[in-house]
């Protein structure tokens, strides 16, 4: 490979290591794992809690409890859909 190609690959590697270090280390070790955009395991407890709090707020006619459930639902939606909300960097040709 040419020197320019090696330089671009090193730049991509450094950017990947900065953006998602766990993915970069796993890829270097030969055991790739899903990138951060596809890991949503920590969002599901928010979804469950939001559903329970909204249901409880509706059943008990508790405005503050219902509002808290709606806020939790918003947090859950953000944590599940972070990949689409982030601004993407333009790719170099």
Coordinates of N, CA and C in Angstrom, one line a residue, residues 28-84:
X28 N -9.8 -5.5 17.1 CA -8.4 -5.8 17.1 C -8.1 -7.1 17.7
X29 N -8.9 -7.6 18.6 CA -8.7 -8.9 19.2 C -9.3 -10.0 18.4
X30 N -10.0 -9.7 17.3 CA -10.6 -10.7 16.5 C -12.0 -11.2 16.9
X31 N -12.6 -10.5 17.9 CA -13.9 -10.9 18.4 C -14.8 -9.6 18.3
X32 N -15.2 -9.3 17.1 CA -16.0 -8.1 16.9 C -17.3 -8.1 17.6
X33 N -17.8 -7.0 18.1 CA -19.1 -6.9 18.8 C -19.8 -5.8 18.1
X34 N -21.1 -5.7 18.3 CA -21.9 -4.6 17.6 C -21.4 -3.2 18.0
X35 N -21.3 -2.3 17.1 CA -21.0 -0.9 17.4 C -22.0 -0.3 18.4
X36 N -21.6 0.8 19.0 CA -22.4 1.5 20.0 C -23.8 1.8 19.5
X37 N -24.0 2.1 18.2 CA -25.3 2.4 17.6 C -26.3 1.3 17.7
X38 N -25.8 0.1 17.8 CA -26.7 -1.1 17.8 C -26.8 -1.8 19.1
X39 N -26.2 -1.2 20.2 CA -26.3 -1.7 21.5 C -27.4 -0.9 22.2
X40 N -28.5 -1.6 22.5 CA -29.6 -0.9 23.1 C -30.1 -1.5 24.4
X41 N -29.2 -2.4 25.0 CA -29.6 -3.2 26.2 C -29.9 -2.3 27.4
X42 N -29.3 -1.2 27.5 CA -29.5 -0.3 28.7 C -30.8 0.5 28.6
X43 N -31.4 0.5 27.4 CA -32.6 1.3 27.2 C -33.8 0.6 27.6
X44 N -33.8 -0.7 27.6 CA -35.0 -1.5 27.9 C -35.5 -1.3 29.3
X45 N -34.7 -1.2 30.3 CA -35.2 -0.9 31.7 C -36.0 0.4 31.7
X46 N -35.6 1.4 30.9 CA -36.3 2.7 30.9 C -37.7 2.5 30.2
X47 N -37.8 1.6 29.2 CA -39.0 1.4 28.6 C -40.0 0.7 29.5
X48 N -39.5 -0.3 30.3 CA -40.3 -1.0 31.2 C -40.8 -0.1 32.3
X49 N -39.9 0.7 32.9 CA -40.2 1.6 34.0 C -41.2 2.7 33.5
X50 N -41.0 3.2 32.3 CA -41.9 4.2 31.7 C -43.3 3.6 31.6
X51 N -43.4 2.4 31.1 CA -44.7 1.8 30.9 C -45.4 1.6 32.2
X52 N -44.7 1.1 33.2 CA -45.3 0.9 34.6 C -45.7 2.2 35.2
X53 N -44.9 3.3 35.1 CA -45.2 4.5 35.7 C -46.4 5.2 35.0
X54 N -46.5 5.1 33.7 CA -47.6 5.7 33.0 C -48.9 4.9 33.3
X55 N -48.8 3.6 33.4 CA -50.0 2.8 33.7 C -50.5 3.1 35.2
X56 N -49.5 3.2 36.1 CA -49.8 3.5 37.5 C -50.4 4.9 37.6
X57 N -49.8 5.9 36.9 CA -50.3 7.2 36.9 C -51.7 7.4 36.3
X58 N -52.0 6.5 35.3 CA -53.4 6.5 34.7 C -54.4 5.9 35.6
X59 N -54.0 4.8 36.3 CA -54.9 4.1 37.2 C -55.2 4.9 38.4
X60 N -54.2 5.6 39.0 CA -54.4 6.3 40.2 C -54.8 7.8 40.0
X61 N -54.9 8.2 38.7 CA -55.2 9.5 38.3 C -54.2 10.5 39.0
X62 N -53.0 10.2 38.9 CA -51.9 11.0 39.5 C -51.2 11.8 38.4
X63 N -51.5 13.1 38.3 CA -50.9 13.9 37.3 C -49.4 13.9 37.3
X64 N -48.8 14.0 38.5 CA -47.3 14.1 38.6 C -46.7 12.7 38.2
X65 N -47.4 11.6 38.6 CA -46.9 10.3 38.3 C -47.0 10.1 36.8
X66 N -48.1 10.5 36.2 CA -48.3 10.4 34.7 C -47.2 11.2 34.0
X67 N -47.0 12.4 34.4 CA -46.0 13.2 33.8 C -44.6 12.6 33.9
X68 N -44.3 12.0 35.0 CA -43.0 11.4 35.2 C -42.8 10.2 34.3
X69 N -43.9 9.5 34.1 CA -43.9 8.4 33.1 C -43.7 8.8 31.7
X70 N -44.2 9.9 31.3 CA -44.0 10.5 30.0 C -42.6 10.9 29.8
X71 N -42.0 11.5 30.8 CA -40.6 11.9 30.8 C -39.7 10.7 30.6
X72 N -40.0 9.6 31.4 CA -39.2 8.4 31.3 C -39.4 7.8 29.9
X73 N -40.6 7.9 29.3 CA -40.8 7.4 28.0 C -39.9 8.2 27.0
X74 N -39.8 9.5 27.2 CA -39.0 10.3 26.3 C -37.5 9.9 26.4
X75 N -37.0 9.7 27.6 CA -35.7 9.2 27.8 C -35.4 7.9 27.2
X76 N -36.4 7.0 27.3 CA -36.2 5.7 26.7 C -36.2 5.8 25.2
X77 N -37.0 6.6 24.6 CA -37.0 6.8 23.1 C -35.7 7.4 22.7
X78 N -35.1 8.3 23.4 CA -33.9 8.9 23.1 C -32.7 7.9 23.1
X79 N -32.7 7.0 24.2 CA -31.7 6.0 24.3 C -31.8 4.9 23.3
X80 N -33.0 4.6 22.8 CA -33.2 3.6 21.8 C -32.8 4.1 20.4
X81 N -33.1 5.4 20.1 CA -32.9 6.0 18.8 C -31.8 7.0 18.7
X82 N -30.7 6.8 19.5 CA -29.6 7.8 19.4 C -28.9 7.8 18.1
X83 N -28.8 6.7 17.4 CA -28.1 6.7 16.1 C -28.7 7.6 15.1
X84 N -30.0 7.8 15.0 CA -30.6 8.6 14.0 C -30.6 10.1 14.4

